[in-house]
Amino acid sequence: MKLISLKCPECSSNLQIEEGRDKCFCQYCGAEISLNDYYSSHIYRKVDEARIKEAEYKKEVRVKQAEIDKEVRLKELEVEARRTKSSIVRVVVKLIAFAILVIVAAIFDVVGSTNFDLRGLANTAALILVMAPIVLIFLFLSEKK
């Protein structure tokens, strides 16, 4: 007769049982073991444990992926905030430079028109007042690219 080996469900001892029996008793604790139920429950338990582990693994993967996605999104938001802030600073600096240029041109115009010897300043002021808006437009167009 062929012997099969199994573990007692009560005391976990290793048992050697003759193949073809429906029931047996544990020689250590005396527990009655139904071999038909043992085989089916043993197979089902292994399958269920594998599915449980698979579900736990998938859940861990989803949680880690969500954490990674969250970190990536935060980094993207930080980069976007820095870009927006630096863009605003550049626009403000350009506007301040333009305002200073216009003020200097206005001063040249006033000084040049009141003093005949400084008439060249008035011409320079007129040139600055004409060219400043064109330069400002090109500065803002280069910013958009």
mmCIF file with all atom_site columns, N, CA and C in Angstrom, residues 92-116:
data_model
loop_
_atom_site.group_PDB
_atom_site.id
_atom_site.type_symbol
_atom_site.label_atom_id
_atom_site.label_alt_id
_atom_site.label_comp_id
_atom_site.label_asym_id
_atom_site.label_entity_id
_atom_site.label_seq_id
_atom_site.pdbx_PDB_ins_code
_atom_site.Cartn_x
_atom_site.Cartn_y
_atom_site.Cartn_z
_atom_site.occupancy
_atom_site.B_iso_or_equiv
_atom_site.pdbx_formal_charge
_atom_site.auth_seq_id
_atom_site.auth_comp_id
_atom_site.auth_asym_id
_atom_site.auth_atom_id
_atom_site.pdbx_PDB_model_num
ATOM 1  N N  . VAL A 1 92  ? 7.280  92.750  -14.252 1.00 0.00 ? 92  VAL A N  1
ATOM 2  C CA . VAL A 1 92  ? 7.365  93.942  -13.403 1.00 0.00 ? 92  VAL A CA 1
ATOM 3  C C  . VAL A 1 92  ? 8.674  94.695  -13.670 1.00 0.00 ? 92  VAL A C  1
ATOM 4  N N  . VAL A 1 93  ? 9.777  93.969  -13.803 1.00 0.00 ? 93  VAL A N  1
ATOM 5  C CA . VAL A 1 93  ? 11.070 94.617  -14.086 1.00 0.00 ? 93  VAL A CA 1
ATOM 6  C C  . VAL A 1 93  ? 11.019 95.351  -15.426 1.00 0.00 ? 93  VAL A C  1
ATOM 7  N N  . LYS A 1 94  ? 10.420 94.741  -16.431 1.00 0.00 ? 94  LYS A N  1
ATOM 8  C CA . LYS A 1 94  ? 10.315 95.392  -17.749 1.00 0.00 ? 94  LYS A CA 1
ATOM 9  C C  . LYS A 1 94  ? 9.452  96.648  -17.677 1.00 0.00 ? 94  LYS A C  1
ATOM 10 N N  . LEU A 1 95  ? 8.356  96.573  -16.939 1.00 0.00 ? 95  LEU A N  1
ATOM 11 C CA . LEU A 1 95  ? 7.490  97.755  -16.814 1.00 0.00 ? 95  LEU A CA 1
ATOM 12 C C  . LEU A 1 95  ? 8.192  98.882  -16.055 1.00 0.00 ? 95  LEU A C  1
ATOM 13 N N  . ILE A 1 96  ? 8.938  98.538  -15.019 1.00 0.00 ? 96  ILE A N  1
ATOM 14 C CA . ILE A 1 96  ? 9.676  99.563  -14.274 1.00 0.00 ? 96  ILE A CA 1
ATOM 15 C C  . ILE A 1 96  ? 10.742 100.198 -15.163 1.00 0.00 ? 96  ILE A C  1
ATOM 16 N N  . ALA A 1 97  ? 11.458 99.386  -15.926 1.00 0.00 ? 97  ALA A N  1
ATOM 17 C CA . ALA A 1 97  ? 12.473 99.923  -16.841 1.00 0.00 ? 97  ALA A CA 1
ATOM 18 C C  . ALA A 1 97  ? 11.827 100.833 -17.879 1.00 0.00 ? 97  ALA A C  1
ATOM 19 N N  . PHE A 1 98  ? 10.672 100.434 -18.392 1.00 0.00 ? 98  PHE A N  1
ATOM 20 C CA . PHE A 1 98  ? 9.961  101.261 -19.369 1.00 0.00 ? 98  PHE A CA 1
ATOM 21 C C  . PHE A 1 98  ? 9.537  102.587 -18.737 1.00 0.00 ? 98  PHE A C  1
ATOM 22 N N  . ALA A 1 99  ? 9.026  102.543 -17.502 1.00 0.00 ? 99  ALA A N  1
ATOM 23 C CA . ALA A 1 99  ? 8.596  103.772 -16.828 1.00 0.00 ? 99  ALA A CA 1
ATOM 24 C C  . ALA A 1 99  ? 9.781  104.708 -16.598 1.00 0.00 ? 99  ALA A C  1
ATOM 25 N N  . ILE A 1 100 ? 10.916 104.145 -16.193 1.00 0.00 ? 100 ILE A N  1
ATOM 26 C CA . ILE A 1 100 ? 12.114 104.969 -15.988 1.00 0.00 ? 100 ILE A CA 1
ATOM 27 C C  . ILE A 1 100 ? 12.554 105.602 -17.303 1.00 0.00 ? 100 ILE A C  1
ATOM 28 N N  . LEU A 1 101 ? 12.502 104.839 -18.378 1.00 0.00 ? 101 LEU A N  1
ATOM 29 C CA . LEU A 1 101 ? 12.880 105.352 -19.692 1.00 0.00 ? 101 LEU A CA 1
ATOM 30 C C  . LEU A 1 101 ? 11.967 106.506 -20.114 1.00 0.00 ? 101 LEU A C  1
ATOM 31 N N  . VAL A 1 102 ? 10.680 106.350 -19.888 1.00 0.00 ? 102 VAL A N  1
ATOM 32 C CA . VAL A 1 102 ? 9.726  107.413 -20.259 1.00 0.00 ? 102 VAL A CA 1
ATOM 33 C C  . VAL A 1 102 ? 9.954  108.657 -19.401 1.00 0.00 ? 102 VAL A C  1
ATOM 34 N N  . ILE A 1 103 ? 10.231 108.453 -18.108 1.00 0.00 ? 103 ILE A N  1
ATOM 35 C CA . ILE A 1 103 ? 10.480 109.607 -17.230 1.00 0.00 ? 103 ILE A CA 1
ATOM 36 C C  . ILE A 1 103 ? 11.746 110.349 -17.665 1.00 0.00 ? 103 ILE A C  1
ATOM 37 N N  . VAL A 1 104 ? 12.805 109.609 -17.981 1.00 0.00 ? 104 VAL A N  1
ATOM 38 C CA . VAL A 1 104 ? 14.049 110.236 -18.451 1.00 0.00 ? 104 VAL A CA 1
ATOM 39 C C  . VAL A 1 104 ? 13.799 110.987 -19.758 1.00 0.00 ? 104 VAL A C  1
ATOM 40 N N  . ALA A 1 105 ? 13.025 110.387 -20.658 1.00 0.00 ? 105 ALA A N  1
ATOM 41 C CA . ALA A 1 105 ? 12.721 111.052 -21.932 1.00 0.00 ? 105 ALA A CA 1
ATOM 42 C C  . ALA A 1 105 ? 11.924 112.327 -21.700 1.00 0.00 ? 105 ALA A C  1
ATOM 43 N N  . ALA A 1 106 ? 10.984 112.280 -20.766 1.00 0.00 ? 106 ALA A N  1
ATOM 44 C CA . ALA A 1 106 ? 10.190 113.486 -20.470 1.00 0.00 ? 106 ALA A CA 1
ATOM 45 C C  . ALA A 1 106 ? 11.078 114.585 -19.889 1.00 0.00 ? 106 ALA A C  1
ATOM 46 N N  . ILE A 1 107 ? 12.005 114.204 -19.021 1.00 0.00 ? 107 ILE A N  1
ATOM 47 C CA . ILE A 1 107 ? 12.925 115.197 -18.446 1.00 0.00 ? 107 ILE A CA 1
ATOM 48 C C  . ILE A 1 107 ? 13.801 115.797 -19.546 1.00 0.00 ? 107 ILE A C  1
ATOM 49 N N  . PHE A 1 108 ? 14.333 114.947 -20.447 1.00 0.00 ? 108 PHE A N  1
ATOM 50 C CA . PHE A 1 108 ? 15.125 115.459 -21.570 1.00 0.00 ? 108 PHE A CA 1
ATOM 51 C C  . PHE A 1 108 ? 14.300 116.427 -22.414 1.00 0.00 ? 108 PHE A C  1
ATOM 52 N N  . ASP A 1 109 ? 13.044 116.109 -22.646 1.00 0.00 ? 109 ASP A N  1
ATOM 53 C CA . ASP A 1 109 ? 12.180 116.951 -23.484 1.00 0.00 ? 109 ASP A CA 1
ATOM 54 C C  . ASP A 1 109 ? 11.956 118.312 -22.829 1.00 0.00 ? 109 ASP A C  1
ATOM 55 N N  . VAL A 1 110 ? 11.688 118.297 -21.537 1.00 0.00 ? 110 VAL A N  1
ATOM 56 C CA . VAL A 1 110 ? 11.441 119.561 -20.828 1.00 0.00 ? 110 VAL A CA 1
ATOM 57 C C  . VAL A 1 110 ? 12.719 120.405 -20.801 1.00 0.00 ? 110 VAL A C  1
ATOM 58 N N  . VAL A 1 111 ? 13.841 119.763 -20.463 1.00 0.00 ? 111 VAL A N  1
ATOM 59 C CA . VAL A 1 111 ? 15.106 120.506 -20.391 1.00 0.00 ? 111 VAL A CA 1
ATOM 60 C C  . VAL A 1 111 ? 15.506 120.999 -21.784 1.00 0.00 ? 111 VAL A C  1
ATOM 61 N N  . GLY A 1 112 ? 15.340 120.181 -22.806 1.00 0.00 ? 112 GLY A N  1
ATOM 62 C CA . GLY A 1 112 ? 15.733 120.567 -24.166 1.00 0.00 ? 112 GLY A CA 1
ATOM 63 C C  . GLY A 1 112 ? 14.856 121.665 -24.737 1.00 0.00 ? 112 GLY A C  1
ATOM 64 N N  . SER A 1 113 ? 13.578 121.689 -24.389 1.00 0.00 ? 113 SER A N  1
ATOM 65 C CA . SER A 1 113 ? 12.703 122.726 -24.948 1.00 0.00 ? 113 SER A CA 1
ATOM 66 C C  . SER A 1 113 ? 12.846 124.046 -24.197 1.00 0.00 ? 113 SER A C  1
ATOM 67 N N  . THR A 1 114 ? 13.326 124.034 -22.968 1.00 0.00 ? 114 THR A N  1
ATOM 68 C CA . THR A 1 114 ? 13.490 125.287 -22.226 1.00 0.00 ? 114 THR A CA 1
ATOM 69 C C  . THR A 1 114 ? 14.860 125.925 -22.457 1.00 0.00 ? 114 THR A C  1
ATOM 70 N N  . ASN A 1 115 ? 15.848 125.141 -22.799 1.00 0.00 ? 115 ASN A N  1
ATOM 71 C CA . ASN A 1 115 ? 17.188 125.660 -22.994 1.00 0.00 ? 115 ASN A CA 1
ATOM 72 C C  . ASN A 1 115 ? 17.593 125.399 -24.446 1.00 0.00 ? 115 ASN A C  1
ATOM 73 N N  . PHE A 1 116 ? 17.896 126.485 -25.161 1.00 0.00 ? 116 PHE A N  1
ATOM 74 C CA . PHE A 1 116 ? 18.204 126.369 -26.578 1.00 0.00 ? 116 PHE A CA 1
ATOM 75 C C  . PHE A 1 116 ? 19.497 125.591 -26.819 1.00 0.00 ? 116 PHE A C  1
#
